C-alpha cells in the first residue's frame, strides 16, 4: 500500500518538518545527523570555492598513475578509495620499498587517519615541498580534495627528481635541478663590458636587407667634399623645378641680375603699374610738387583756410559787438557778454506797495565809566569777574583787575 505522505516533508518517519533544499530528502536537523557532508556558514562557502577550483582531469591522471604503480584498480569514488589511507601507504612503499613499516587495516577512524599521516610523512621524505602537502582532514573529512590531488602530482614530480634509479610510471614533468656555472675572472670582466640584451633593444632584429628605390630614394654611404650637399640631403631637388615663369597674365618678372642699392623688379611690386596719369582737380584739390623755401604754409597744407571765413558779424539782431582790437588790461566787448544790457534802471515801489528804506543808522557811542570793585579779578578762561585767587568754576588762577 503506497504511503499518502506528501513528498515535501522529511523522509524520516514521524518527522513533520519540511525538507531542506540541500538535505537530500531530510529536514535540516536530520540532514545534520544523517549526512557527513553537511556544511553551512563559512565551511559551506570554502567548500563551494574549492569545488570551483577542482579539476576532474587532474584527478583522473592521479588515479591512473596510482593504479599503474601499485598494480591494482581503485574501487569507488576517488575520496572513498583513498579515505582509509591503505592505498596511499602501498603507493609510498612501491616507490621507496620499506619506507612505511606498518599499515593499519582496521576500520577505526583514528587508525585510518594514522595511515594518511604516514603517507604525508613519506611524501615529505621523498622531497615534496611543504606548500604542496595536504592535511589529514583534507582527505578523511573531504574538506579539500583539490589539495589531495595536488599533493599526489607533487609526489610524481619529486620521484623523478630525487629517485634517479626509478624507472616506473611517471606523473607530470620532472622538477628542475640546480645547474651551477663557474666562470673565470677574465670571462666575468669581458661580460661586464658588453651591453646587456635589455639595453640593446631591437638592435639587429629589424635591420633592412635592402632599400626600396621605388620612391626615388637613394641611400648612400659616400660623403662628398666639404661644402657639398649629398644626394640624400638634396631631397627632390631638380624634380619639381619650373621650366618657365608665366609673366603674361600677372606682370611678374623674374630676374637673376643683382644691383647694389637698387630695388629689384620683384621687390618693387606694382610700382608704376597703377600710377595715375593725371589728378582730378574738379573738387578743388591742387597737387603741388614744389616745396616752399620760406616759413609760409603752402597752399596744400592750409586746408580750407579762407574758404569758409565770415565776411562780417551781425551785431544788430542779437546785440553782439565785435571788437577789432583788444584793450590793454580791460575786458573786451566780446567777453563782457550782456553786461549793461539787462540791468534794471530802478526798483518799482509803487505798483506792489514795496517800500525801499535806507539802512538804519546806529546811535552814537557814549563813554561809560566802569567802576571795578576793590579786590575783584578776572578769569581769563570763563571771562567772568571773580573774587579770590582761583576761579571757583574752572580752577584757573584769576588775573587781578
mmCIF file of C-alpha atoms in Angstrom:
data_model
loop_
_atom_site.group_PDB
_atom_site.id
_atom_site.type_symbol
_atom_site.label_atom_id
_atom_site.label_comp_id
_atom_site.label_asym_id
_atom_site.label_seq_id
_atom_site.Cartn_x
_atom_site.Cartn_y
_atom_site.Cartn_z
ATOM 1 C CA UNK A 1 0.000 0.000 0.000
ATOM 2 C CA UNK A 2 1.512 3.319 -1.075
ATOM 3 C CA UNK A 3 2.043 5.971 1.554
ATOM 4 C CA UNK A 4 -0.044 9.135 1.259
ATOM 5 C CA UNK A 5 2.657 11.308 2.929
ATOM 6 C CA UNK A 6 3.493 14.397 0.782
ATOM 7 C CA UNK A 7 6.998 14.494 -0.717
ATOM 8 C CA UNK A 8 7.823 17.998 0.585
ATOM 9 C CA UNK A 9 8.190 16.687 4.151
ATOM 10 C CA UNK A 10 11.218 14.990 5.725
ATOM 11 C CA UNK A 11 11.676 11.318 4.756
ATOM 12 C CA UNK A 12 12.259 10.266 8.395
ATOM 13 C CA UNK A 13 9.159 8.503 9.784
ATOM 14 C CA UNK A 14 7.264 10.668 12.217
ATOM 15 C CA UNK A 15 9.012 13.958 11.269
ATOM 16 C CA UNK A 16 6.615 16.629 10.083
ATOM 17 C CA UNK A 17 9.319 19.207 9.122
ATOM 18 C CA UNK A 18 9.761 20.388 5.561
ATOM 19 C CA UNK A 19 12.698 19.105 3.555
ATOM 20 C CA UNK A 20 15.852 21.199 3.366
ATOM 21 C CA UNK A 21 16.781 22.347 -0.178
ATOM 22 C CA UNK A 22 20.163 20.586 0.058
ATOM 23 C CA UNK A 23 19.176 17.979 2.660
ATOM 24 C CA UNK A 24 18.813 15.011 0.285
ATOM 25 C CA UNK A 25 15.236 14.425 1.388
ATOM 26 C CA UNK A 26 15.822 15.295 5.054
ATOM 27 C CA UNK A 27 14.925 18.286 7.122
ATOM 28 C CA UNK A 28 17.747 20.419 8.497
ATOM 29 C CA UNK A 29 18.066 18.557 11.804
ATOM 30 C CA UNK A 30 18.109 15.067 10.249
ATOM 31 C CA UNK A 31 20.447 16.297 7.498
ATOM 32 C CA UNK A 32 22.999 17.254 10.166
ATOM 33 C CA UNK A 33 22.836 13.866 11.883
ATOM 34 C CA UNK A 34 22.493 11.540 8.866
ATOM 35 C CA UNK A 35 24.808 13.169 6.292
ATOM 36 C CA UNK A 36 28.532 13.536 6.849
ATOM 37 C CA UNK A 37 28.973 16.156 4.093
ATOM 38 C CA UNK A 38 26.786 18.709 5.835
ATOM 39 C CA UNK A 39 28.361 22.181 5.763
ATOM 40 C CA UNK A 40 26.973 25.595 6.493
ATOM 41 C CA UNK A 41 28.284 29.128 7.050
ATOM 42 C CA UNK A 42 31.979 29.614 6.389
ATOM 43 C CA UNK A 43 32.616 25.890 5.816
ATOM 44 C CA UNK A 44 29.980 25.799 3.086
ATOM 45 C CA UNK A 45 31.493 28.853 1.424
ATOM 46 C CA UNK A 46 35.004 27.388 1.492
ATOM 47 C CA UNK A 47 33.741 24.107 0.136
ATOM 48 C CA UNK A 48 31.937 25.874 -2.687
ATOM 49 C CA UNK A 49 35.105 27.776 -3.677
ATOM 50 C CA UNK A 50 37.198 24.590 -3.503
ATOM 51 C CA UNK A 51 34.738 22.748 -5.724
ATOM 52 C CA UNK A 52 35.001 25.530 -8.298
ATOM 53 C CA UNK A 53 38.806 25.061 -8.482
ATOM 54 C CA UNK A 54 38.609 21.270 -8.634
ATOM 55 C CA UNK A 55 39.818 19.763 -11.932
ATOM 56 C CA UNK A 56 38.451 16.269 -12.756
ATOM 57 C CA UNK A 57 41.173 15.765 -15.382
ATOM 58 C CA UNK A 58 43.936 16.086 -12.768
ATOM 59 C CA UNK A 59 42.036 13.599 -10.588
ATOM 60 C CA UNK A 60 41.869 11.130 -13.482
ATOM 61 C CA UNK A 61 45.628 11.423 -14.112
ATOM 62 C CA UNK A 62 46.381 10.863 -10.414
ATOM 63 C CA UNK A 63 44.142 7.761 -10.235
ATOM 64 C CA UNK A 64 45.715 6.303 -13.402
ATOM 65 C CA UNK A 65 49.235 6.796 -12.021
ATOM 66 C CA UNK A 66 48.386 5.215 -8.634
ATOM 67 C CA UNK A 67 46.844 2.158 -10.324
ATOM 68 C CA UNK A 68 49.887 1.788 -12.590
ATOM 69 C CA UNK A 69 52.345 1.978 -9.667
ATOM 70 C CA UNK A 70 50.601 -0.363 -7.185
ATOM 71 C CA UNK A 71 49.170 -2.662 -9.871
ATOM 72 C CA UNK A 72 45.603 -2.550 -8.508
ATOM 73 C CA UNK A 73 42.333 -0.996 -9.580
ATOM 74 C CA UNK A 74 40.716 1.542 -7.234
ATOM 75 C CA UNK A 75 37.146 0.722 -6.222
ATOM 76 C CA UNK A 76 34.607 3.504 -5.790
ATOM 77 C CA UNK A 77 34.982 7.253 -5.951
ATOM 78 C CA UNK A 78 38.312 8.993 -5.532
ATOM 79 C CA UNK A 79 37.755 10.088 -1.919
ATOM 80 C CA UNK A 80 36.171 6.771 -0.845
ATOM 81 C CA UNK A 81 39.024 4.707 -2.346
ATOM 82 C CA UNK A 82 41.744 6.738 -0.543
ATOM 83 C CA UNK A 83 39.943 7.550 2.704
ATOM 84 C CA UNK A 84 41.370 4.606 4.684
ATOM 85 C CA UNK A 85 44.954 5.502 3.716
ATOM 86 C CA UNK A 86 45.951 1.907 2.870
ATOM 87 C CA UNK A 87 46.252 2.592 -0.884
ATOM 88 C CA UNK A 88 48.418 5.641 -0.223
ATOM 89 C CA UNK A 89 50.748 3.706 2.100
ATOM 90 C CA UNK A 90 51.191 0.972 -0.524
ATOM 91 C CA UNK A 91 51.968 3.715 -3.086
ATOM 92 C CA UNK A 92 54.845 5.053 -0.942
ATOM 93 C CA UNK A 93 56.253 1.568 -0.395
ATOM 94 C CA UNK A 94 56.041 0.861 -4.149
ATOM 95 C CA UNK A 95 58.066 3.972 -4.880
ATOM 96 C CA UNK A 96 60.516 3.536 -1.974
ATOM 97 C CA UNK A 97 60.333 -0.023 -0.574
ATOM 98 C CA UNK A 98 60.168 -0.338 3.214
ATOM 99 C CA UNK A 99 59.609 3.377 3.945
ATOM 100 C CA UNK A 100 56.275 2.772 5.773
ATOM 101 C CA UNK A 101 56.759 -0.233 8.051
ATOM 102 C CA UNK A 102 53.239 -0.653 9.434
ATOM 103 C CA UNK A 103 49.921 -0.217 7.614
ATOM 104 C CA UNK A 104 46.680 -0.304 9.652
ATOM 105 C CA UNK A 105 43.847 -2.394 8.201
ATOM 106 C CA UNK A 106 41.207 -1.725 10.880
ATOM 107 C CA UNK A 107 38.038 0.329 10.190
ATOM 108 C CA UNK A 108 38.625 2.579 13.215
ATOM 109 C CA UNK A 109 38.804 6.270 12.211
ATOM 110 C CA UNK A 110 41.971 7.175 14.154
ATOM 111 C CA UNK A 111 43.824 4.200 12.616
ATOM 112 C CA UNK A 112 42.801 5.286 9.134
ATOM 113 C CA UNK A 113 43.923 8.860 9.852
ATOM 114 C CA UNK A 114 47.222 7.408 11.087
ATOM 115 C CA UNK A 115 47.730 5.791 7.672
ATOM 116 C CA UNK A 116 47.067 9.157 5.995
ATOM 117 C CA UNK A 117 49.619 10.831 8.287
ATOM 118 C CA UNK A 118 52.210 8.163 7.394
ATOM 119 C CA UNK A 119 51.600 8.875 3.689
ATOM 120 C CA UNK A 120 52.139 12.631 4.230
ATOM 121 C CA UNK A 121 55.394 11.951 6.081
ATOM 122 C CA UNK A 122 56.540 9.661 3.267
ATOM 123 C CA UNK A 123 55.879 12.430 0.729
ATOM 124 C CA UNK A 124 57.930 14.805 2.853
ATOM 125 C CA UNK A 125 60.835 12.324 2.949
ATOM 126 C CA UNK A 126 60.790 11.935 -0.837
ATOM 127 C CA UNK A 127 61.246 15.705 -1.350
ATOM 128 C CA UNK A 128 57.746 17.124 -1.681
ATOM 129 C CA UNK A 129 57.670 20.783 -0.588
ATOM 130 C CA UNK A 130 55.648 21.762 2.457
ATOM 131 C CA UNK A 131 53.463 24.049 0.360
ATOM 132 C CA UNK A 132 52.382 21.062 -1.773
ATOM 133 C CA UNK A 133 51.434 18.754 1.132
ATOM 134 C CA UNK A 134 47.828 18.174 2.147
ATOM 135 C CA UNK A 135 46.450 17.620 5.631
ATOM 136 C CA UNK A 136 44.804 14.533 7.142
ATOM 137 C CA UNK A 137 41.374 16.190 7.360
ATOM 138 C CA UNK A 138 41.552 17.336 3.744
ATOM 139 C CA UNK A 139 41.186 13.677 2.737
ATOM 140 C CA UNK A 140 39.426 11.989 5.636
ATOM 141 C CA UNK A 141 36.668 14.632 6.026
ATOM 142 C CA UNK A 142 36.860 15.643 2.355
ATOM 143 C CA UNK A 143 37.445 19.287 3.235
ATOM 144 C CA UNK A 144 39.784 19.970 0.309
ATOM 145 C CA UNK A 145 40.166 17.188 -2.237
ATOM 146 C CA UNK A 146 41.919 19.615 -4.576
ATOM 147 C CA UNK A 147 44.838 19.742 -2.110
ATOM 148 C CA UNK A 148 44.975 15.913 -2.104
ATOM 149 C CA UNK A 149 45.192 15.779 -5.912
ATOM 150 C CA UNK A 150 47.898 18.463 -5.919
ATOM 151 C CA UNK A 151 49.893 16.505 -3.311
ATOM 152 C CA UNK A 152 49.829 13.331 -5.450
ATOM 153 C CA UNK A 153 51.010 15.308 -8.532
ATOM 154 C CA UNK A 154 53.817 16.884 -6.484
ATOM 155 C CA UNK A 155 54.848 13.374 -5.386
ATOM 156 C CA UNK A 156 55.026 12.269 -9.026
ATOM 157 C CA UNK A 157 57.376 15.195 -9.856
ATOM 158 C CA UNK A 158 59.576 14.663 -6.776
ATOM 159 C CA UNK A 159 60.067 10.970 -7.556
ATOM 160 C CA UNK A 160 61.547 11.773 -10.979
ATOM 161 C CA UNK A 161 63.975 14.251 -9.439
ATOM 162 C CA UNK A 162 65.016 12.628 -6.157
ATOM 163 C CA UNK A 163 64.965 8.926 -7.169
ATOM 164 C CA UNK A 164 67.478 8.597 -10.016
ATOM 165 C CA UNK A 165 67.061 4.823 -10.219
ATOM 166 C CA UNK A 166 63.298 4.946 -10.570
ATOM 167 C CA UNK A 167 62.071 3.571 -13.937
ATOM 168 C CA UNK A 168 58.360 3.180 -13.205
ATOM 169 C CA UNK A 169 55.342 5.135 -14.459
ATOM 170 C CA UNK A 170 55.668 8.899 -14.438
ATOM 171 C CA UNK A 171 53.222 11.641 -13.479
ATOM 172 C CA UNK A 172 53.824 15.145 -14.739
ATOM 173 C CA UNK A 173 57.200 16.574 -15.638
ATOM 174 C CA UNK A 174 60.385 16.407 -13.645
ATOM 175 C CA UNK A 175 61.273 19.343 -11.431
ATOM 176 C CA UNK A 176 64.214 21.478 -12.460
ATOM 177 C CA UNK A 177 67.575 20.780 -10.895
ATOM 178 C CA UNK A 178 70.159 23.331 -9.925
ATOM 179 C CA UNK A 179 72.773 23.992 -12.599
ATOM 180 C CA UNK A 180 75.656 25.979 -11.116
ATOM 181 C CA UNK A 181 78.090 27.518 -13.628
ATOM 182 C CA UNK A 182 81.624 28.656 -12.828
ATOM 183 C CA UNK A 183 83.251 31.421 -14.840
ATOM 184 C CA UNK A 184 86.805 32.744 -14.723
ATOM 185 C CA UNK A 185 87.697 36.307 -13.780
ATOM 186 C CA UNK A 186 88.548 37.207 -17.399
ATOM 187 C CA UNK A 187 85.202 35.921 -18.634
ATOM 188 C CA UNK A 188 83.339 37.914 -15.964
ATOM 189 C CA UNK A 189 85.285 41.092 -16.849
ATOM 190 C CA UNK A 190 84.562 40.657 -20.558
ATOM 191 C CA UNK A 191 80.891 40.097 -19.841
ATOM 192 C CA UNK A 192 80.626 43.310 -17.829
ATOM 193 C CA UNK A 193 81.950 45.311 -20.812
ATOM 194 C CA UNK A 194 79.259 44.034 -23.175
ATOM 195 C CA UNK A 195 75.866 45.847 -23.208
ATOM 196 C CA UNK A 196 73.069 43.675 -21.971
ATOM 197 C CA UNK A 197 70.309 42.445 -24.257
ATOM 198 C CA UNK A 198 67.865 44.617 -22.334
ATOM 199 C CA UNK A 199 69.804 47.781 -23.228
ATOM 200 C CA UNK A 200 70.372 46.782 -26.858
ATOM 201 C CA UNK A 201 66.659 46.905 -27.673
ATOM 202 C CA UNK A 202 65.829 45.689 -31.186
ATOM 203 C CA UNK A 203 69.373 46.165 -32.485
ATOM 204 C CA UNK A 204 69.980 43.807 -35.394
ATOM 205 C CA UNK A 205 66.441 42.466 -35.398
ATOM 206 C CA UNK A 206 64.661 44.931 -37.675
ATOM 207 C CA UNK A 207 67.580 45.848 -39.942
ATOM 208 C CA UNK A 208 66.602 46.221 -43.611
ATOM 209 C CA UNK A 209 68.266 43.832 -46.024
ATOM 210 C CA UNK A 210 67.638 46.167 -48.995
ATOM 211 C CA UNK A 211 66.423 49.691 -49.645
ATOM 212 C CA UNK A 212 63.253 50.272 -51.657
ATOM 213 C CA UNK A 213 64.129 52.647 -54.514
ATOM 214 C CA UNK A 214 60.624 52.810 -55.996
ATOM 215 C CA UNK A 215 60.059 56.251 -54.455
ATOM 216 C CA UNK A 216 63.331 57.637 -55.909
ATOM 217 C CA UNK A 217 65.069 57.448 -52.542
ATOM 218 C CA UNK A 218 68.802 56.836 -52.705
ATOM 219 C CA UNK A 219 70.735 55.654 -49.659
ATOM 220 C CA UNK A 220 74.464 56.169 -49.924
ATOM 221 C CA UNK A 221 77.370 55.810 -47.552
ATOM 222 C CA UNK A 222 79.641 58.071 -49.612
ATOM 223 C CA UNK A 223 80.404 61.539 -48.316
ATOM 224 C CA UNK A 224 81.048 64.491 -50.617
ATOM 225 C CA UNK A 225 83.670 67.139 -50.289
ATOM 226 C CA UNK A 226 83.450 69.899 -47.736
ATOM 227 C CA UNK A 227 80.511 72.172 -48.511
ATOM 228 C CA UNK A 228 78.846 69.784 -50.995
ATOM 229 C CA UNK A 229 75.275 68.636 -50.305
ATOM 230 C CA UNK A 230 74.912 64.838 -50.550
ATOM 231 C CA UNK A 231 72.183 63.231 -52.616
ATOM 232 C CA UNK A 232 70.313 62.170 -49.513
ATOM 233 C CA UNK A 233 70.145 65.749 -48.273
ATOM 234 C CA UNK A 234 69.073 67.246 -51.612
ATOM 235 C CA UNK A 235 65.585 65.769 -51.405
ATOM 236 C CA UNK A 236 63.513 66.349 -54.568
ATOM 237 C CA UNK A 237 65.892 68.937 -55.972
ATOM 238 C CA UNK A 238 65.595 69.008 -59.755
ATOM 239 C CA UNK A 239 62.344 67.013 -59.901
ATOM 240 C CA UNK A 240 59.760 69.766 -59.449
ATOM 241 C CA UNK A 241 61.674 72.709 -60.966
ATOM 242 C CA UNK A 242 59.601 75.060 -63.140
ATOM 243 C CA UNK A 243 60.646 75.302 -66.772
ATOM 244 C CA UNK A 244 59.494 78.896 -67.187
ATOM 245 C CA UNK A 245 57.545 81.577 -65.372
ATOM 246 C CA UNK A 246 54.375 82.929 -66.909
ATOM 247 C CA UNK A 247 54.703 86.711 -66.981
ATOM 248 C CA UNK A 248 51.900 87.445 -69.413
ATOM 249 C CA UNK A 249 48.890 87.462 -67.075
ATOM 250 C CA UNK A 250 50.286 88.814 -63.807
ATOM 251 C CA UNK A 251 53.143 91.070 -64.987
ATOM 252 C CA UNK A 252 55.656 89.081 -62.933
ATOM 253 C CA UNK A 253 59.269 89.483 -63.919
ATOM 254 C CA UNK A 254 61.948 87.053 -62.734
ATOM 255 C CA UNK A 255 65.434 88.370 -62.872
ATOM 256 C CA UNK A 256 68.728 86.939 -61.811
ATOM 257 C CA UNK A 257 70.656 90.192 -62.022
ATOM 258 C CA UNK A 258 71.569 91.888 -58.771
ATOM 259 C CA UNK A 259 72.494 95.560 -58.385
ATOM 260 C CA UNK A 260 73.823 97.182 -55.271
ATOM 261 C CA UNK A 261 71.441 99.651 -53.627
ATOM 262 C CA UNK A 262 68.739 99.258 -56.322
ATOM 263 C CA UNK A 263 65.405 97.547 -55.677
ATOM 264 C CA UNK A 264 64.747 94.623 -57.969
ATOM 265 C CA UNK A 265 61.689 94.358 -60.179
ATOM 266 C CA UNK A 266 60.363 91.571 -57.995
ATOM 267 C CA UNK A 267 60.643 93.712 -54.848
ATOM 268 C CA UNK A 268 59.110 96.819 -56.440
ATOM 269 C CA UNK A 269 55.692 95.159 -56.667
ATOM 270 C CA UNK A 270 53.149 97.175 -58.681
ATOM 271 C CA UNK A 271 55.231 100.304 -58.703
ATOM 272 C CA UNK A 272 54.449 102.202 -61.908
ATOM 273 C CA UNK A 273 51.571 99.866 -62.828
ATOM 274 C CA UNK A 274 48.718 101.620 -61.060
ATOM 275 C CA UNK A 275 50.117 105.179 -61.123
ATOM 276 C CA UNK A 276 47.571 107.907 -62.052
ATOM 277 C CA UNK A 277 48.108 109.610 -65.371
ATOM 278 C CA UNK A 278 46.580 112.885 -64.091
ATOM 279 C CA UNK A 279 44.937 114.261 -60.971
ATOM 280 C CA UNK A 280 41.321 115.317 -60.929
ATOM 281 C CA UNK A 281 41.163 118.912 -59.673
ATOM 282 C CA UNK A 282 37.448 119.399 -60.208
ATOM 283 C CA UNK A 283 36.775 119.257 -56.470
ATOM 284 C CA UNK A 284 39.289 121.990 -55.709
ATOM 285 C CA UNK A 285 42.262 119.799 -54.900
ATOM 286 C CA UNK A 286 45.614 121.054 -56.005
ATOM 287 C CA UNK A 287 48.658 118.775 -56.011
ATOM 288 C CA UNK A 288 51.924 120.586 -55.929
ATOM 289 C CA UNK A 289 55.376 119.113 -56.188
ATOM 290 C CA UNK A 290 57.115 122.372 -55.312
ATOM 291 C CA UNK A 291 58.425 122.821 -51.821
ATOM 292 C CA UNK A 292 58.262 126.224 -50.134
ATOM 293 C CA UNK A 293 61.536 127.957 -49.458
ATOM 294 C CA UNK A 294 60.152 130.286 -46.791
ATOM 295 C CA UNK A 295 58.373 129.756 -43.473
ATOM 296 C CA UNK A 296 54.960 130.349 -45.084
ATOM 297 C CA UNK A 297 52.449 127.497 -45.027
ATOM 298 C CA UNK A 298 51.930 126.082 -48.546
ATOM 299 C CA UNK A 299 48.511 126.043 -50.148
ATOM 300 C CA UNK A 300 48.305 122.269 -49.863
ATOM 301 C CA UNK A 301 48.759 122.365 -46.060
ATOM 302 C CA UNK A 302 46.404 125.324 -45.433
ATOM 303 C CA UNK A 303 43.302 123.211 -45.991
ATOM 304 C CA UNK A 304 40.127 125.300 -46.305
ATOM 305 C CA UNK A 305 41.690 128.349 -44.798
ATOM 306 C CA UNK A 306 39.896 131.396 -46.206
ATOM 307 C CA UNK A 307 37.127 129.327 -47.816
ATOM 308 C CA UNK A 308 34.587 129.412 -45.008
ATOM 309 C CA UNK A 309 35.682 132.683 -43.365
ATOM 310 C CA UNK A 310 32.795 135.026 -42.339
ATOM 311 C CA UNK A 311 32.715 138.323 -44.085
ATOM 312 C CA UNK A 312 31.155 140.221 -41.115
ATOM 313 C CA UNK A 313 29.462 139.621 -37.799
ATOM 314 C CA UNK A 314 25.806 140.592 -37.417
ATOM 315 C CA UNK A 315 25.577 142.786 -34.337
ATOM 316 C CA UNK A 316 22.039 144.075 -34.843
ATOM 317 C CA UNK A 317 19.733 141.126 -34.229
ATOM 318 C CA UNK A 318 21.429 139.758 -31.083
ATOM 319 C CA UNK A 319 23.290 142.802 -29.768
ATOM 320 C CA UNK A 320 26.690 141.228 -30.458
ATOM 321 C CA UNK A 321 29.594 143.587 -30.752
ATOM 322 C CA UNK A 322 32.806 142.526 -32.485
ATOM 323 C CA UNK A 323 35.809 144.400 -31.272
ATOM 324 C CA UNK A 324 38.615 144.709 -33.790
ATOM 325 C CA UNK A 325 41.332 145.026 -31.199
ATOM 326 C CA UNK A 326 41.992 144.097 -27.600
ATOM 327 C CA UNK A 327 42.403 146.820 -24.986
ATOM 328 C CA UNK A 328 45.303 146.841 -22.657
ATOM 329 C CA UNK A 329 44.253 145.010 -19.468
ATOM 330 C CA UNK A 330 40.497 145.730 -19.818
ATOM 331 C CA UNK A 331 37.655 143.358 -20.700
ATOM 332 C CA UNK A 332 36.667 143.420 -24.336
ATOM 333 C CA UNK A 333 33.145 143.899 -25.548
ATOM 334 C CA UNK A 334 33.109 140.323 -26.770
ATOM 335 C CA UNK A 335 34.000 138.923 -23.336
ATOM 336 C CA UNK A 336 31.639 141.264 -21.408
ATOM 337 C CA UNK A 337 28.631 139.362 -22.701
ATOM 338 C CA UNK A 338 25.289 141.089 -21.956
ATOM 339 C CA UNK A 339 26.750 143.274 -19.254
ATOM 340 C CA UNK A 340 24.762 146.525 -19.116
ATOM 341 C CA UNK A 341 22.031 145.228 -21.458
ATOM 342 C CA UNK A 342 19.637 143.695 -18.936
ATOM 343 C CA UNK A 343 20.432 145.974 -15.950
ATOM 344 C CA UNK A 344 17.365 147.266 -14.066
ATOM 345 C CA UNK A 345 17.192 151.052 -14.123
ATOM 346 C CA UNK A 346 15.389 151.248 -10.721
ATOM 347 C CA UNK A 347 13.024 149.292 -8.471
ATOM 348 C CA UNK A 348 9.313 149.904 -8.847
ATOM 349 C CA UNK A 349 7.902 150.512 -5.384
ATOM 350 C CA UNK A 350 4.509 151.972 -6.372
ATOM 351 C CA UNK A 351 2.552 149.149 -8.036
ATOM 352 C CA UNK A 352 3.121 146.478 -5.368
ATOM 353 C CA UNK A 353 3.362 148.683 -2.222
ATOM 354 C CA UNK A 354 7.005 147.853 -1.798
ATOM 355 C CA UNK A 355 8.831 150.488 0.254
ATOM 356 C CA UNK A 356 12.555 150.683 -0.052
ATOM 357 C CA UNK A 357 14.039 152.152 3.090
ATOM 358 C CA UNK A 358 17.607 153.084 3.751
ATOM 359 C CA UNK A 359 19.582 151.008 6.302
ATOM 360 C CA UNK A 360 19.204 152.110 9.967
ATOM 361 C CA UNK A 361 21.794 154.473 11.392
ATOM 362 C CA UNK A 362 23.438 153.198 14.589
ATOM 363 C CA UNK A 363 23.255 155.529 17.648
ATOM 364 C CA UNK A 364 26.362 157.458 18.528
ATOM 365 C CA UNK A 365 28.749 155.932 21.028
ATOM 366 C CA UNK A 366 28.854 157.373 24.542
ATOM 367 C CA UNK A 367 31.710 156.916 27.009
ATOM 368 C CA UNK A 368 30.775 154.777 30.006
ATOM 369 C CA UNK A 369 32.870 154.698 33.145
ATOM 370 C CA UNK A 370 33.111 151.264 34.660
ATOM 371 C CA UNK A 371 33.744 151.026 38.331
ATOM 372 C CA UNK A 372 35.686 147.943 39.388
ATOM 373 C CA UNK A 373 35.182 146.862 42.981
ATOM 374 C CA UNK A 374 38.300 146.543 45.039
ATOM 375 C CA UNK A 375 39.712 143.005 45.247
ATOM 376 C CA UNK A 376 37.970 141.849 42.044
ATOM 377 C CA UNK A 377 39.818 139.729 39.498
ATOM 378 C CA UNK A 378 39.075 138.335 36.036
ATOM 379 C CA UNK A 379 39.016 134.652 34.989
ATOM 380 C CA UNK A 380 40.576 134.596 31.559
ATOM 381 C CA UNK A 381 39.026 131.205 30.738
ATOM 382 C CA UNK A 382 35.445 131.913 31.912
ATOM 383 C CA UNK A 383 35.593 135.711 31.170
ATOM 384 C CA UNK A 384 33.779 136.372 34.428
ATOM 385 C CA UNK A 385 34.749 138.545 37.367
ATOM 386 C CA UNK A 386 35.601 136.590 40.454
ATOM 387 C CA UNK A 387 36.949 137.170 43.889
ATOM 388 C CA UNK A 388 39.907 135.426 45.312
ATOM 389 C CA UNK A 389 42.970 133.855 43.696
ATOM 390 C CA UNK A 390 41.380 130.935 41.792
ATOM 391 C CA UNK A 391 38.210 130.524 39.725
ATOM 392 C CA UNK A 392 35.519 128.547 41.505
ATOM 393 C CA UNK A 393 34.253 127.160 38.186
ATOM 394 C CA UNK A 394 37.325 126.041 36.249
ATOM 395 C CA UNK A 395 40.064 126.348 38.884
ATOM 396 C CA UNK A 396 42.269 128.729 36.816
ATOM 397 C CA UNK A 397 44.256 131.446 38.536
ATOM 398 C CA UNK A 398 42.465 134.811 38.425
ATOM 399 C CA UNK A 399 44.044 137.911 36.848
ATOM 400 C CA UNK A 400 43.825 140.972 39.026
ATOM 401 C CA UNK A 401 41.994 143.956 37.542
#
